[in-house]
Amino acid sequence: MKEGLYTTIQDLGRFSFKNIGIPTAGAMDEISFKLSNWLVFNHENTAVLECTYIGPELLFEEDALVAVGGIGFIPYVNKTEYHLFQPIHIKRGETLRLNSTELASRAYISVQGGFQIEKDLKSFSTYVRAQIGGIDGKALHKGDRIPTTPPTHIPKTKPYLSSQWVDAILCRDTIRFIKGNQADWFTSASYKAFQENSYTISPRSDRMGYRLHGVELIKSLDQELLTEGTSPGTIQIPPDGQPIVLMKDGQVTGGYPKIGTVISADMSVLGQKRPGDQLVFKEISLAESYQIKKELNQKLQWIKKRIELERRTI
Amino acid sequence: MRYQIETLGDEAVIIRFFGASDSVVQKRILAFTNAINHDRFAGYMEAVMAYQTVTLYFTPQFNQGCSPFDFVQKHIERILQKSADITIIESKTLNIPVCYDIQVGSDLPVLANELKLSIEEIIQLHSEPLYEVRFIGFSPGFPFLTGMDERLAFPRKSTPQLKIPPGSVGIAGLQTGIYSLETPGGWNIIGRTPITLFDKKKSSPAFFKQGDRVKLVPISYSDFIDWKESSWPFE
């Protein structure tokens, strides 16, 4: 009924096409994405709607079990308010809308059974720049219809994840990174300044990358890099000295020197940031990053098991 | 030839080859990438080749009895020891129309001025060599061409431009390439080709393949506007 500011269909992304230049795409906040799927008893890689700042208004033509994950949104079905990260049994003819608070960034709307649409290059993820995936490779438009299936399972009680539990994982301003392949191209003062000052996310930021503003970073070596691979989270420094963090639609190779790469465990935190937000970068070791990843995986598996206990066949 | 394995965050590694000629490095990269795609390790996702590097993407494995990085490193080293075979790639030569006109090559005047060359000289130097598609990267179907005349080398822009039209032919340092989609980019734009470099509906969505030989054929602005794929002799 309303499309929202920028709503796309996403799953965990598209793998095995990077060699022809196609980025992974996929959910910017994989944690909220997975939780939203688990809460409606879906496989974690089921396609969902990713909403940006302002959510859509959706009329359901079939019964559905849905959940809305993310930060800063309040889901409503007709006039009833629900929690984020709560399974909602929507009846045919009812409307789901999201109210945005000032913290609203990205929300994930999952539907049990997913969407009855075709994959494109092995994934549902929308990559708008090349018009791949989703519905015609585009963001949603008013009037688009996405086929869903009625639920076969519903929760036994009325569970939802507490916002404290989610915020403890997703709400932080310190972004941890692993030292980059060209970190030593920068003056030691610049490398230090990068971690001692905060950087602001520019409005010219999107799913491809976040442009940051802050202390200019100076190279001590005057050389050009031969293009090489990048990854989501790679922090590139163009000659103007202002960092760019590549996100899920980021180019697969790049020629700007890389001062670091954000650890995978913090990519969801970054995925929930908005233009104007301030970030502080902190270098950690590879071993520490794996410890963090392992603990995060354990936390998520624990909650996944708790959610599964709620499953009841209709 | 020597190599080093570097981390790229916690879910990718870059294998950097050095200490050999460019063509030897290129063959090694190809042989290694073929080998790893046939002999994958747990968690392996995909590989991206570039000039001197192969980047491998993976899901960290915590149940292999060592750190996820050590596990990947051991596998890579094992493959490097046995993937010395040289793979020959079949290649074809493609004629690619390029309009070198300031209406579609907005950075021509700046380059001419800085490189102390006339625009005509830039066009001649740029369209003379037989290029090779070294790899596809940056964005879907974007070919990185090797073989550019060193006199045309020019650094990237200090701030990337927000929107570069698809087909734009650019220079960055010693590299030249063609933007396949409308993307931001920092290369200096000297012309544009009317061909479509990426079409997801085709069985091979990328127009170019690694190893293709490429001859850039200058066309006028009016020919660029009127260009038709069906009447162009690509090969």
mmCIF file of N, CA and C in Angstrom, chain A residues 39 66-68 81-88 158-161:
data_model
loop_
_atom_site.group_PDB
_atom_site.id
_atom_site.type_symbol
_atom_site.label_atom_id
_atom_site.label_comp_id
_atom_site.label_asym_id
_atom_site.label_seq_id
_atom_site.Cartn_x
_atom_site.Cartn_y
_atom_site.Cartn_z
ATOM 1 N N LEU A 39 12.149 -16.459 14.354
ATOM 2 C CA LEU A 39 10.930 -16.173 15.113
ATOM 3 C C LEU A 39 9.653 -16.628 14.397
ATOM 4 N N VAL A 66 4.209 -13.332 10.772
ATOM 5 C CA VAL A 66 5.313 -12.442 10.425
ATOM 6 C C VAL A 66 6.055 -12.015 11.693
ATOM 7 N N ALA A 67 7.274 -11.521 11.506
ATOM 8 C CA ALA A 67 8.009 -10.905 12.600
ATOM 9 C C ALA A 67 8.772 -9.728 12.017
ATOM 10 N N VAL A 68 8.955 -8.708 12.836
ATOM 11 C CA VAL A 68 9.715 -7.546 12.400
ATOM 12 C C VAL A 68 10.930 -7.423 13.301
ATOM 13 N N GLU A 81 -0.546 -2.343 18.603
ATOM 14 C CA GLU A 81 0.907 -2.216 18.621
ATOM 15 C C GLU A 81 1.556 -3.543 19.028
ATOM 16 N N TYR A 82 2.666 -3.867 18.402
ATOM 17 C CA TYR A 82 3.429 -5.081 18.742
ATOM 18 C C TYR A 82 4.873 -4.716 19.052
ATOM 19 N N HIS A 83 5.599 -5.708 19.568
ATOM 20 C CA HIS A 83 7.029 -5.524 19.816
ATOM 21 C C HIS A 83 7.808 -5.847 18.548
ATOM 22 N N LEU A 84 9.022 -5.304 18.479
ATOM 23 C CA LEU A 84 9.973 -5.818 17.499
ATOM 24 C C LEU A 84 10.338 -7.229 17.939
ATOM 25 N N PHE A 85 10.793 -8.051 17.031
ATOM 26 C CA PHE A 85 11.207 -9.424 17.343
ATOM 27 C C PHE A 85 10.105 -10.197 18.061
ATOM 28 N N GLN A 86 8.882 -10.083 17.542
ATOM 29 C CA GLN A 86 7.748 -10.810 18.097
ATOM 30 C C GLN A 86 6.970 -11.439 16.947
ATOM 31 N N PRO A 87 6.679 -12.746 17.018
ATOM 32 C CA PRO A 87 5.854 -13.339 15.968
ATOM 33 C C PRO A 87 4.447 -12.743 16.014
ATOM 34 N N ILE A 88 3.918 -12.355 14.874
ATOM 35 C CA ILE A 88 2.589 -11.740 14.815
ATOM 36 C C ILE A 88 1.746 -12.555 13.830
ATOM 37 N N LYS A 158 3.106 -16.105 23.761
ATOM 38 C CA LYS A 158 3.274 -14.846 23.012
ATOM 39 C C LYS A 158 4.688 -14.330 23.222
ATOM 40 N N PRO A 159 5.676 -15.039 22.661
ATOM 41 C CA PRO A 159 7.062 -14.712 22.967
ATOM 42 C C PRO A 159 7.542 -13.485 22.183
ATOM 43 N N TYR A 160 8.505 -12.823 22.736
ATOM 44 C CA TYR A 160 9.261 -11.836 21.963
ATOM 45 C C TYR A 160 10.631 -11.675 22.603
ATOM 46 N N LEU A 161 11.588 -11.214 21.831
ATOM 47 C CA LEU A 161 12.935 -11.012 22.372
ATOM 48 C C LEU A 161 12.973 -9.667 23.058
#
